[in-house]
Amino acid sequence: MKYNGLTGRVVTPGDPEYEQARQEYNEAIDSYPAAIVYCFNPCDVANAIIWSREQGIKLRIRSGGHNYEGYSTGTNKLVIDTTCMSDIKVDIPDGTVEVQAGTRLLSLYERLYQYGYTFPGGTCPTVAISGLVLGGGIGLSTRYLGLTADSLVEAVMVDASGNKLKANHDCNPELFWALRGAGGGNFGVVTGYKFRLSKKVNKITLIQLRWDNNTSARIQFLRVWQEWLPHLDRRMSAFGGIYKLGAWVNAFFYGRPEEARQILAPLLNISGITLDNIQYVPFIDAVKIIGAGYPKREAFQTAGRFVHRHFLQSELEKLIDIIDKAPSDRNSSIRVYSLGGTVRDTDINATAFFYRQADYIMAITSSWESKDEASAHKEWVKKGFDYIYTITRGSYVNFPYNRTPNYEQAYSGEYVPILRCVKKKYDPHNIFSFPQSIKIPL
């Protein structure tokens, strides 16, 4: 195969760095791309798109490699990788920050904190900004600051013809709308973002609660969670979950620990708590403490759904029954991610994130050490998902699952026809496609 025409740093199957370059964050993804192009600017991206079309080789777009189902890579595909595009430009007078597509979250948090700002990003430090924002973007500041996509004021995208487009409220507004929540990789390669700077911050309250080796805490946690969340102070966002041996919660509160304890009282009253860490720390320290809990890489499968109602006692008991059958004591869990607050208050049609009215996201996830364990974990996730699917409505596109029925409808709800029209306008030949991409209308 000839690679003439590709610019940037091109890694091919014969190169010594290929083995590492082809890896995704999820070790369960095992694809062998035809080539990986590390792009340094939009011109490199455009050349890669044109080359792939001339060669008849399909392409995939990768920024951080964190796509749960590995849709940012593929065997015999050309992978356009924006890792090397990681500049951050803070403009205090303008109240904005420009971020290139490959920028990792921890780098962005650190840079903004130098200027005294927080950011409505996610919790995994090695996730790149692109995948996060294009799918909406949730984290431990979401209820207070909104989705990551809600702070976006402009994006720059290279389209299927290699043209550089600007998208904002005035220029390509339908594309700008779609880029905020429909998921990455559908319309082109987004190379840069401009965000409105969030609130100034110094310290916040970091919350870590654990009920280890406490199986009775699991159903108590789920019951308390769904009663507590609808009335929760928007300055607090929380992620939590249950596993075979217990339960946990991580949260950020934009206020003092004394007030946080009052807000957390229903959770703190769950008996048998083994960790009660509520401390006032610099924002960047809180980010790093939560981020330290993520492995460098792991093999896993996850599926996430939106919850819009309280569950009955029988439904909660069924979730406990699912957990009791998990293949791992600690690495299999059902997790919850708070929504509401600013997410719900934002105009429902402001972006392509359809499920703004949901109370929270529920995910089922399992990770494993060796390949011979994979099938048992995947089967458990499937059975759990099949049940959770019946009590929820809609799936979170940043927690993609390859067994999701009617995936377009699941991810985008009633926005599917609009998104298909945007797809047809900006990618009429379906150059940007993957197993769960938006389809072109017939």
CSV table of C-alpha atoms in Angstrom, one decimal:
chain,number,residue,atom,x,y,z
A,1,MET,CA,0.0,0.0,0.0
A,2,LYS,CA,1.3,3.5,-0.9
A,3,TYR,CA,0.9,6.2,1.7
A,4,ASN,CA,1.9,9.1,-0.6
A,5,GLY,CA,-0.3,12.1,0.2
A,6,LEU,CA,-0.5,11.5,3.9
A,7,THR,CA,1.1,14.1,6.1
A,8,GLY,CA,1.7,14.2,9.8
A,9,ARG,CA,3.3,11.2,11.5
A,10,VAL,CA,2.1,8.0,9.7
A,11,VAL,CA,2.4,4.7,11.6
A,12,THR,CA,1.8,1.5,9.5
A,13,PRO,CA,1.7,-2.2,10.4
A,14,GLY,CA,5.4,-2.7,9.7
A,15,ASP,CA,6.5,0.1,12.1
A,16,PRO,CA,7.9,-0.8,15.6
A,17,GLU,CA,5.5,1.6,17.3
A,18,TYR,CA,2.4,0.2,15.5
A,19,GLU,CA,1.6,-2.3,18.3
A,20,GLN,CA,1.3,0.5,20.8
A,21,ALA,CA,-0.3,2.9,18.4
A,22,ARG,CA,-3.2,0.6,17.6
A,23,GLN,CA,-4.2,0.2,21.2
A,24,GLU,CA,-7.3,1.8,22.7
A,25,TYR,CA,-8.0,2.6,26.3
A,26,ASN,CA,-10.3,-0.5,26.4
A,27,GLU,CA,-8.0,-3.5,26.2
A,28,ALA,CA,-10.9,-5.6,24.9
A,29,ILE,CA,-10.6,-3.7,21.6
A,30,ASP,CA,-8.2,-5.5,19.3
A,31,SER,CA,-8.2,-3.9,15.9
A,32,TYR,CA,-5.5,-3.7,13.3
A,33,PRO,CA,-5.8,-0.4,11.3
A,34,ALA,CA,-4.3,-0.1,7.8
A,35,ALA,CA,-2.5,3.0,9.1
A,36,ILE,CA,-2.7,5.5,11.9
A,37,VAL,CA,-2.1,9.2,11.0
A,38,TYR,CA,-1.1,11.4,13.9
A,39,CYS,CA,-2.2,14.8,12.7
A,40,PHE,CA,-0.6,18.1,13.8
A,41,ASN,CA,-3.0,20.5,12.2
A,42,PRO,CA,-6.2,20.6,10.1
A,43,CYS,CA,-4.2,20.3,6.9
A,44,ASP,CA,-2.9,16.9,8.0
A,45,VAL,CA,-6.5,15.9,8.7
A,46,ALA,CA,-7.7,17.1,5.3
A,47,ASN,CA,-5.0,15.1,3.6
A,48,ALA,CA,-5.9,12.0,5.5
A,49,ILE,CA,-9.6,12.3,4.5
A,50,ILE,CA,-8.7,12.9,0.8
A,51,TRP,CA,-6.2,10.0,0.8
A,52,SER,CA,-8.8,7.6,2.4
A,53,ARG,CA,-11.3,8.5,-0.3
A,54,GLU,CA,-8.8,8.1,-3.1
A,55,GLN,CA,-7.6,4.7,-1.8
A,56,GLY,CA,-11.1,3.5,-1.0
A,57,ILE,CA,-10.2,2.9,2.6
A,58,LYS,CA,-12.7,3.7,5.3
A,59,LEU,CA,-11.6,6.0,8.1
A,60,ARG,CA,-12.1,6.3,11.8
A,61,ILE,CA,-11.5,9.3,14.1
A,62,ARG,CA,-9.6,9.1,17.3
A,63,SER,CA,-8.8,11.7,19.9
A,64,GLY,CA,-8.3,9.9,23.2
A,65,GLY,CA,-9.1,6.4,22.2
A,66,HIS,CA,-11.7,6.0,25.0
A,67,ASN,CA,-14.7,5.0,22.9
A,68,TYR,CA,-16.1,2.1,24.9
A,69,GLU,CA,-16.9,0.0,21.8
A,70,GLY,CA,-13.7,1.0,19.9
A,71,TYR,CA,-15.5,2.9,17.2
A,72,SER,CA,-12.5,5.2,17.0
A,73,THR,CA,-10.5,2.4,15.3
A,74,GLY,CA,-11.0,-0.6,13.1
A,75,THR,CA,-9.2,-3.3,11.2
A,76,ASN,CA,-8.1,-2.2,7.8
A,77,LYS,CA,-9.3,1.3,8.5
A,78,LEU,CA,-7.4,4.6,8.4
A,79,VAL,CA,-7.3,6.0,11.9
A,80,ILE,CA,-7.1,9.8,12.0
A,81,ASP,CA,-5.6,10.5,15.4
A,82,THR,CA,-5.6,14.1,16.9
A,83,THR,CA,-3.5,13.3,19.9
A,84,CYS,CA,-0.8,15.7,18.8
A,85,MET,CA,-3.2,18.5,18.5
A,86,SER,CA,-3.4,19.6,22.2
A,87,ASP,CA,-2.9,23.4,22.4
A,88,ILE,CA,-4.9,25.4,24.9
A,89,LYS,CA,-5.3,29.1,24.6
A,90,VAL,CA,-7.0,31.0,27.4
A,91,ASP,CA,-8.4,34.5,26.5
A,92,ILE,CA,-9.4,36.1,29.8
A,93,PRO,CA,-10.7,39.4,28.2
A,94,ASP,CA,-12.9,37.4,25.8
A,95,GLY,CA,-14.0,35.0,28.5
A,96,THR,CA,-13.1,32.0,26.4
A,97,VAL,CA,-10.7,29.1,26.1
A,98,GLU,CA,-9.7,27.5,22.7
A,99,VAL,CA,-8.9,23.8,23.0
A,100,GLN,CA,-7.6,21.5,20.3
A,101,ALA,CA,-9.2,18.1,19.8
A,102,GLY,CA,-6.6,15.9,21.3
A,103,THR,CA,-6.3,17.8,24.6
A,104,ARG,CA,-6.6,15.6,27.6
A,105,LEU,CA,-8.9,16.6,30.4
A,106,LEU,CA,-6.3,16.8,33.2
A,107,SER,CA,-4.2,19.2,31.1
A,108,LEU,CA,-7.2,21.4,30.5
A,109,TYR,CA,-8.2,21.4,34.2
A,110,GLU,CA,-4.6,22.3,35.2
A,111,ARG,CA,-4.3,25.1,32.7
A,112,LEU,CA,-7.7,26.7,33.6
A,113,TYR,CA,-7.0,26.3,37.3
A,114,GLN,CA,-3.9,28.4,36.8
A,115,TYR,CA,-6.2,31.3,35.9
A,116,GLY,CA,-8.7,30.4,38.7
A,117,TYR,CA,-11.3,28.7,36.6
A,118,THR,CA,-13.2,25.4,36.8
A,119,PHE,CA,-14.5,23.5,33.8
A,120,PRO,CA,-17.6,21.3,33.3
A,121,GLY,CA,-15.6,18.2,32.1
A,122,GLY,CA,-15.5,14.5,33.0
A,123,THR,CA,-13.6,12.6,35.6
A,124,CYS,CA,-11.2,10.4,33.7
A,125,PRO,CA,-7.9,12.4,33.3
A,126,THR,CA,-6.8,10.8,30.0
A,127,VAL,CA,-10.1,11.3,28.2
A,128,ALA,CA,-9.7,13.8,25.3
A,129,ILE,CA,-12.0,16.7,25.0
A,130,SER,CA,-13.5,15.7,21.6
A,131,GLY,CA,-15.4,12.6,22.5
A,132,LEU,CA,-16.6,14.1,25.7
A,133,VAL,CA,-18.1,17.3,24.3
A,134,LEU,CA,-19.5,15.8,21.1
A,135,GLY,CA,-21.6,13.4,23.2
A,136,GLY,CA,-22.8,16.0,25.6
A,137,GLY,CA,-20.3,15.5,28.4
A,138,ILE,CA,-21.0,14.7,32.1
A,139,GLY,CA,-18.9,15.0,35.2
A,140,LEU,CA,-18.9,16.0,38.9
A,141,SER,CA,-19.7,19.6,38.0
A,142,THR,CA,-22.6,18.9,35.6
A,143,ARG,CA,-25.6,19.8,37.8
A,144,TYR,CA,-23.9,23.2,38.6
A,145,LEU,CA,-22.2,24.1,35.4
A,146,GLY,CA,-24.2,22.1,32.8
A,147,LEU,CA,-23.0,19.6,30.2
A,148,THR,CA,-19.6,20.1,28.6
A,149,ALA,CA,-21.4,20.9,25.4
A,150,ASP,CA,-23.4,23.6,27.0
A,151,SER,CA,-20.2,25.8,27.4
A,152,LEU,CA,-19.2,25.3,23.7
A,153,VAL,CA,-19.5,28.5,21.7
A,154,GLU,CA,-17.7,27.4,18.5
A,155,ALA,CA,-16.1,24.4,16.8
A,156,VAL,CA,-13.8,24.0,13.8
A,157,MET,CA,-14.4,20.9,11.7
A,158,VAL,CA,-12.8,19.4,8.6
A,159,ASP,CA,-15.5,17.9,6.3
A,160,ALA,CA,-15.6,15.0,3.9
A,161,SER,CA,-14.1,17.2,1.1
A,162,GLY,CA,-11.2,18.4,3.3
A,163,ASN,CA,-12.7,21.8,3.8
A,164,LYS,CA,-12.3,23.6,7.1
A,165,LEU,CA,-15.7,24.8,8.5
A,166,LYS,CA,-16.5,27.0,11.4
A,167,ALA,CA,-19.6,26.2,13.4
A,168,ASN,CA,-21.3,28.5,15.9
A,169,HIS,CA,-24.7,30.1,16.4
A,170,ASP,CA,-24.3,32.3,13.3
A,171,CYS,CA,-22.2,30.1,11.0
A,172,ASN,CA,-23.4,26.5,10.1
A,173,PRO,CA,-25.8,26.7,13.1
A,174,GLU,CA,-27.5,23.3,12.3
A,175,LEU,CA,-24.0,21.7,12.4
A,176,PHE,CA,-23.2,23.5,15.6
A,177,TRP,CA,-26.4,22.2,17.2
A,178,ALA,CA,-25.7,18.6,16.1
A,179,LEU,CA,-22.1,18.7,17.3
A,180,ARG,CA,-23.3,19.3,20.9
A,181,GLY,CA,-24.6,15.9,21.9
A,182,ALA,CA,-25.1,13.7,18.9
A,183,GLY,CA,-21.8,11.9,19.5
A,184,GLY,CA,-18.4,12.0,17.8
A,185,GLY,CA,-17.3,10.9,14.3
A,186,ASN,CA,-20.6,11.5,12.5
A,187,PHE,CA,-20.2,14.7,10.4
A,188,GLY,CA,-16.4,15.3,10.1
A,189,VAL,CA,-13.2,15.6,12.1
A,190,VAL,CA,-13.6,18.4,14.7
A,191,THR,CA,-10.1,19.8,15.3
A,192,GLY,CA,-10.8,22.7,17.7
A,193,TYR,CA,-13.3,24.0,20.2
A,194,LYS,CA,-13.9,27.4,21.9
A,195,PHE,CA,-15.6,27.2,25.3
A,196,ARG,CA,-17.0,30.0,27.4
A,197,LEU,CA,-15.0,30.1,30.6
A,198,SER,CA,-16.9,28.7,33.6
A,199,LYS,CA,-17.1,30.1,37.1
A,200,LYS,CA,-14.0,31.1,39.1
A,201,VAL,CA,-13.1,28.7,41.8
A,202,ASN,CA,-10.5,28.0,44.4
A,203,LYS,CA,-11.6,25.3,46.8
A,204,ILE,CA,-14.6,22.9,46.6
A,205,THR,CA,-15.8,20.1,48.9
A,206,LEU,CA,-14.6,16.7,47.8
A,207,ILE,CA,-16.9,13.8,48.9
A,208,GLN,CA,-16.0,10.1,49.0
A,209,LEU,CA,-18.3,7.7,50.8
A,210,ARG,CA,-17.9,3.9,50.9
A,211,TRP,CA,-19.9,1.0,52.3
A,212,ASP,CA,-17.4,-1.8,51.9
A,213,ASN,CA,-18.3,-5.4,52.7
A,214,ASN,CA,-21.8,-4.3,53.4
A,215,THR,CA,-24.3,-5.9,51.1
A,216,SER,CA,-27.4,-4.5,52.9
A,217,ALA,CA,-26.2,-1.0,52.0
A,218,ARG,CA,-26.7,-1.6,48.3
A,219,ILE,CA,-30.5,-1.5,48.2
A,220,GLN,CA,-30.5,1.2,50.8
A,221,PHE,CA,-28.3,3.3,48.6
A,222,LEU,CA,-30.5,2.8,45.5
A,223,ARG,CA,-33.6,3.7,47.5
A,224,VAL,CA,-32.0,6.8,49.1
A,225,TRP,CA,-30.4,7.9,45.8
A,226,GLN,CA,-33.7,8.1,43.9
A,227,GLU,CA,-35.5,10.0,46.7
A,228,TRP,CA,-32.5,12.3,47.4
A,229,LEU,CA,-31.5,13.3,43.9
A,230,PRO,CA,-34.7,15.2,42.7
A,231,HIS,CA,-34.3,17.8,45.5
A,232,LEU,CA,-30.5,18.0,45.5
A,233,ASP,CA,-28.8,21.4,45.7
A,234,ARG,CA,-27.5,22.0,42.1
A,235,ARG,CA,-24.1,22.9,43.5
A,236,MET,CA,-23.6,19.2,44.1
A,237,SER,CA,-23.1,16.5,41.5
A,238,ALA,CA,-22.5,12.8,42.4
A,239,PHE,CA,-21.5,9.5,40.8
A,240,GLY,CA,-22.1,6.3,42.7
A,241,GLY,CA,-22.9,2.7,42.4
A,242,ILE,CA,-23.3,-0.8,43.9
A,243,TYR,CA,-21.2,-3.9,43.5
A,244,LYS,CA,-21.3,-7.4,44.9
A,245,LEU,CA,-19.8,-6.4,48.3
A,246,GLY,CA,-21.1,-2.8,48.8
A,247,ALA,CA,-21.7,0.7,47.5
A,248,TRP,CA,-19.9,4.0,47.0
A,249,VAL,CA,-20.4,7.7,46.1
A,250,ASN,CA,-18.0,10.3,44.8
A,251,ALA,CA,-19.2,13.9,44.6
A,252,PHE,CA,-18.2,17.6,44.2
A,253,PHE,CA,-19.9,20.3,46.1
A,254,TYR,CA,-19.3,24.0,45.3
A,255,GLY,CA,-19.6,25.1,48.9
A,256,ARG,CA,-18.3,24.3,52.4
A,257,PRO,CA,-18.0,20.9,54.0
A,258,GLU,CA,-20.4,21.8,56.8
A,259,GLU,CA,-23.2,22.5,54.3
A,260,ALA,CA,-22.3,19.4,52.3
A,261,ARG,CA,-22.8,17.2,55.4
A,262,GLN,CA,-26.3,18.5,55.8
A,263,ILE,CA,-27.1,17.9,52.2
A,264,LEU,CA,-25.6,14.4,52.4
A,265,ALA,CA,-27.5,13.4,55.5
A,266,PRO,CA,-29.7,10.8,53.8
A,267,LEU,CA,-26.7,9.0,52.4
A,268,LEU,CA,-24.7,9.4,55.6
A,269,ASN,CA,-27.5,7.7,57.5
A,270,ILE,CA,-27.1,4.5,55.5
A,271,SER,CA,-25.7,2.1,58.2
A,272,GLY,CA,-22.2,0.6,58.1
A,273,ILE,CA,-20.3,3.4,56.3
A,274,THR,CA,-16.6,2.6,56.0
A,275,LEU,CA,-15.3,5.8,54.4
A,276,ASP,CA,-16.6,9.2,55.2
A,277,ASN,CA,-14.2,11.7,53.5
A,278,ILE,CA,-15.7,15.1,53.1
A,279,GLN,CA,-12.9,17.7,52.8
A,280,TYR,CA,-12.4,21.3,51.5
A,281,VAL,CA,-9.6,21.1,48.9
A,282,PRO,CA,-8.3,23.1,45.9
A,283,PHE,CA,-10.4,22.2,42.9
A,284,ILE,CA,-7.5,20.8,41.0
A,285,ASP,CA,-6.7,18.5,43.9
A,286,ALA,CA,-10.3,17.1,43.9
A,287,VAL,CA,-10.0,16.5,40.2
A,288,LYS,CA,-6.7,14.6,40.7
A,289,ILE,CA,-8.0,12.5,43.6
A,290,ILE,CA,-11.0,11.3,41.7
A,291,GLY,CA,-8.9,10.8,38.5
A,292,ALA,CA,-6.4,8.6,40.4
A,293,GLY,CA,-9.0,6.0,40.7
A,294,TYR,CA,-9.0,5.2,36.9
A,295,PRO,CA,-6.6,2.5,35.6
A,296,LYS,CA,-4.2,3.4,32.8
A,297,ARG,CA,-6.0,0.8,30.6
A,298,GLU,CA,-8.4,-2.0,31.3
A,299,ALA,CA,-10.6,-4.6,29.4
A,300,PHE,CA,-14.3,-3.8,30.0
A,301,GLN,CA,-17.8,-3.5,28.6
A,302,THR,CA,-20.3,-0.8,29.7
A,303,ALA,CA,-23.8,0.3,28.7
A,304,GLY,CA,-25.5,3.4,30.0
A,305,ARG,CA,-29.2,4.3,30.0
A,306,PHE,CA,-31.3,7.3,31.1
A,307,VAL,CA,-33.6,7.1,34.2
A,308,HIS,CA,-36.7,9.2,34.2
A,309,ARG,CA,-38.7,7.8,37.2
A,310,HIS,CA,-38.5,6.2,40.6
A,311,PHE,CA,-38.1,2.4,40.6
A,312,LEU,CA,-40.5,0.2,42.5
A,313,GLN,CA,-39.2,-2.0,45.4
A,314,SER,CA,-39.5,-5.0,43.1
A,315,GLU,CA,-37.4,-3.3,40.5
A,316,LEU,CA,-34.7,-2.4,43.0
A,317,GLU,CA,-34.6,-6.0,44.2
A,318,LYS,CA,-34.1,-7.1,40.6
A,319,LEU,CA,-31.1,-4.8,40.3
A,320,ILE,CA,-29.7,-6.4,43.5
A,321,ASP,CA,-30.3,-9.8,42.1
A,322,ILE,CA,-28.4,-8.9,39.0
A,323,ILE,CA,-25.4,-7.7,41.1
A,324,ASP,CA,-25.5,-10.9,43.2
A,325,LYS,CA,-24.9,-12.8,39.9
A,326,ALA,CA,-21.9,-10.6,38.9
A,327,PRO,CA,-18.8,-12.4,37.7
A,328,SER,CA,-16.5,-10.3,39.9
A,329,ASP,CA,-16.7,-9.2,43.5
A,330,ARG,CA,-15.5,-5.7,42.8
A,331,ASN,CA,-15.0,-5.1,39.1
A,332,SER,CA,-18.7,-5.6,38.1
A,333,SER,CA,-21.1,-2.8,39.1
A,334,ILE,CA,-24.3,-0.9,38.4
A,335,ARG,CA,-23.5,2.8,38.5
A,336,VAL,CA,-25.5,6.1,38.7
A,337,TYR,CA,-24.5,9.5,37.4
A,338,SER,CA,-26.5,12.6,38.5
A,339,LEU,CA,-28.3,14.9,36.0
A,340,GLY,CA,-30.9,17.5,36.7
A,341,GLY,CA,-30.0,21.0,37.9
A,342,THR,CA,-28.5,23.2,35.2
A,343,VAL,CA,-28.8,20.3,32.6
A,344,ARG,CA,-32.6,20.2,33.1
A,345,ASP,CA,-33.0,24.0,33.2
A,346,THR,CA,-31.2,24.5,29.8
A,347,ASP,CA,-33.6,24.8,26.9
A,348,ILE,CA,-34.5,21.3,25.9
A,349,ASN,CA,-33.9,22.0,22.2
A,350,ALA,CA,-30.7,24.0,22.7
A,351,THR,CA,-28.4,21.1,21.6
A,352,ALA,CA,-28.6,17.6,20.2
A,353,PHE,CA,-28.5,16.1,23.7
A,354,PHE,CA,-32.1,14.8,23.8
A,355,TYR,CA,-32.5,13.5,27.3
A,356,ARG,CA,-32.1,16.7,29.4
A,357,GLN,CA,-35.1,15.8,31.5
A,358,ALA,CA,-33.7,12.5,32.8
A,359,ASP,CA,-32.9,12.3,36.5
A,360,TYR,CA,-29.7,10.4,36.1
A,361,ILE,CA,-27.8,7.9,34.0
A,362,MET,CA,-27.6,4.2,35.1
A,363,ALA,CA,-24.8,2.1,33.7
A,364,ILE,CA,-23.9,-1.5,34.0
A,365,THR,CA,-20.2,-2.3,33.6
A,366,SER,CA,-17.7,-5.1,34.1
A,367,SER,CA,-14.0,-5.4,33.7
A,368,TRP,CA,-11.7,-8.4,33.5
A,369,GLU,CA,-8.1,-9.4,33.7
A,370,SER,CA,-7.7,-12.2,31.2
A,371,LYS,CA,-9.3,-12.9,27.8
A,372,ASP,CA,-10.8,-16.2,28.9
A,373,GLU,CA,-12.9,-14.3,31.4
A,374,ALA,CA,-14.3,-11.9,28.8
A,375,SER,CA,-17.3,-14.0,27.7
A,376,ALA,CA,-18.7,-14.4,31.2
A,377,HIS,CA,-18.4,-10.7,31.9
A,378,LYS,CA,-20.0,-9.7,28.6
A,379,GLU,CA,-22.9,-12.1,29.1
A,380,TRP,CA,-23.5,-10.7,32.5
A,381,VAL,CA,-23.6,-7.1,31.1
A,382,LYS,CA,-26.0,-8.3,28.4
A,383,LYS,CA,-28.4,-9.9,30.8
A,384,GLY,CA,-28.3,-6.9,33.1
A,385,PHE,CA,-28.7,-4.5,30.2
A,386,ASP,CA,-31.7,-6.4,28.9
A,387,TYR,CA,-33.4,-5.8,32.2
A,388,ILE,CA,-32.3,-2.2,32.7
A,389,TYR,CA,-33.5,-1.5,29.2
A,390,THR,CA,-37.1,-2.3,30.2
A,391,ILE,CA,-37.1,0.2,33.1
A,392,THR,CA,-35.3,3.1,31.4
A,393,ARG,CA,-35.7,5.3,28.3
A,394,GLY,CA,-32.8,6.2,26.0
A,395,SER,CA,-29.1,5.5,26.0
A,396,TYR,CA,-26.1,7.8,26.6
A,397,VAL,CA,-24.0,8.0,23.4
A,398,ASN,CA,-20.8,8.3,25.3
A,399,PHE,CA,-21.5,5.0,27.0
A,400,PRO,CA,-22.1,3.1,23.7
A,401,TYR,CA,-23.1,-0.5,23.7
A,402,ASN,CA,-23.1,-2.6,20.5
A,403,ARG,CA,-26.2,-4.6,21.5
A,404,THR,CA,-28.4,-1.5,21.8
A,405,PRO,CA,-31.6,-2.0,19.8
A,406,ASN,CA,-32.5,0.8,17.4
A,407,TYR,CA,-29.4,2.7,18.4
A,408,GLU,CA,-30.1,6.0,16.7
A,409,GLN,CA,-33.4,6.3,18.5
A,410,ALA,CA,-31.8,5.1,21.7
A,411,TYR,CA,-29.1,7.8,21.6
A,412,SER,CA,-31.0,10.7,20.0
A,413,GLY,CA,-34.7,10.1,20.5
A,414,GLU,CA,-36.9,12.4,18.5
A,415,TYR,CA,-33.9,14.3,17.1
A,416,VAL,CA,-33.0,11.4,14.7
A,417,PRO,CA,-34.7,12.9,11.6
A,418,ILE,CA,-33.0,16.3,12.1
A,419,LEU,CA,-29.6,14.7,12.7
A,420,ARG,CA,-30.0,12.6,9.5
A,421,CYS,CA,-30.7,15.8,7.6
A,422,VAL,CA,-27.5,17.4,9.0
A,423,LYS,CA,-25.6,14.2,8.1
A,424,LYS,CA,-26.9,14.4,4.5
A,425,LYS,CA,-25.9,18.1,4.2
A,426,TYR,CA,-22.3,17.8,5.7
A,427,ASP,CA,-21.4,14.2,4.8
A,428,PRO,CA,-23.6,13.2,1.8
A,429,HIS,CA,-21.5,10.2,0.8
A,430,ASN,CA,-21.3,8.8,4.4
A,431,ILE,CA,-17.5,9.1,4.6
A,432,PHE,CA,-17.7,9.3,8.4
A,433,SER,CA,-19.3,6.0,9.3
A,434,PHE,CA,-18.9,3.4,12.0
A,435,PRO,CA,-21.2,0.6,13.4
A,436,GLN,CA,-23.4,3.1,15.3
A,437,SER,CA,-23.1,6.2,13.2
A,438,ILE,CA,-26.0,8.4,12.2
A,439,LYS,CA,-27.5,7.2,8.9
A,440,ILE,CA,-28.2,9.3,5.8
A,441,PRO,CA,-32.0,9.5,5.1
A,442,LEU,CA,-33.2,7.4,2.2
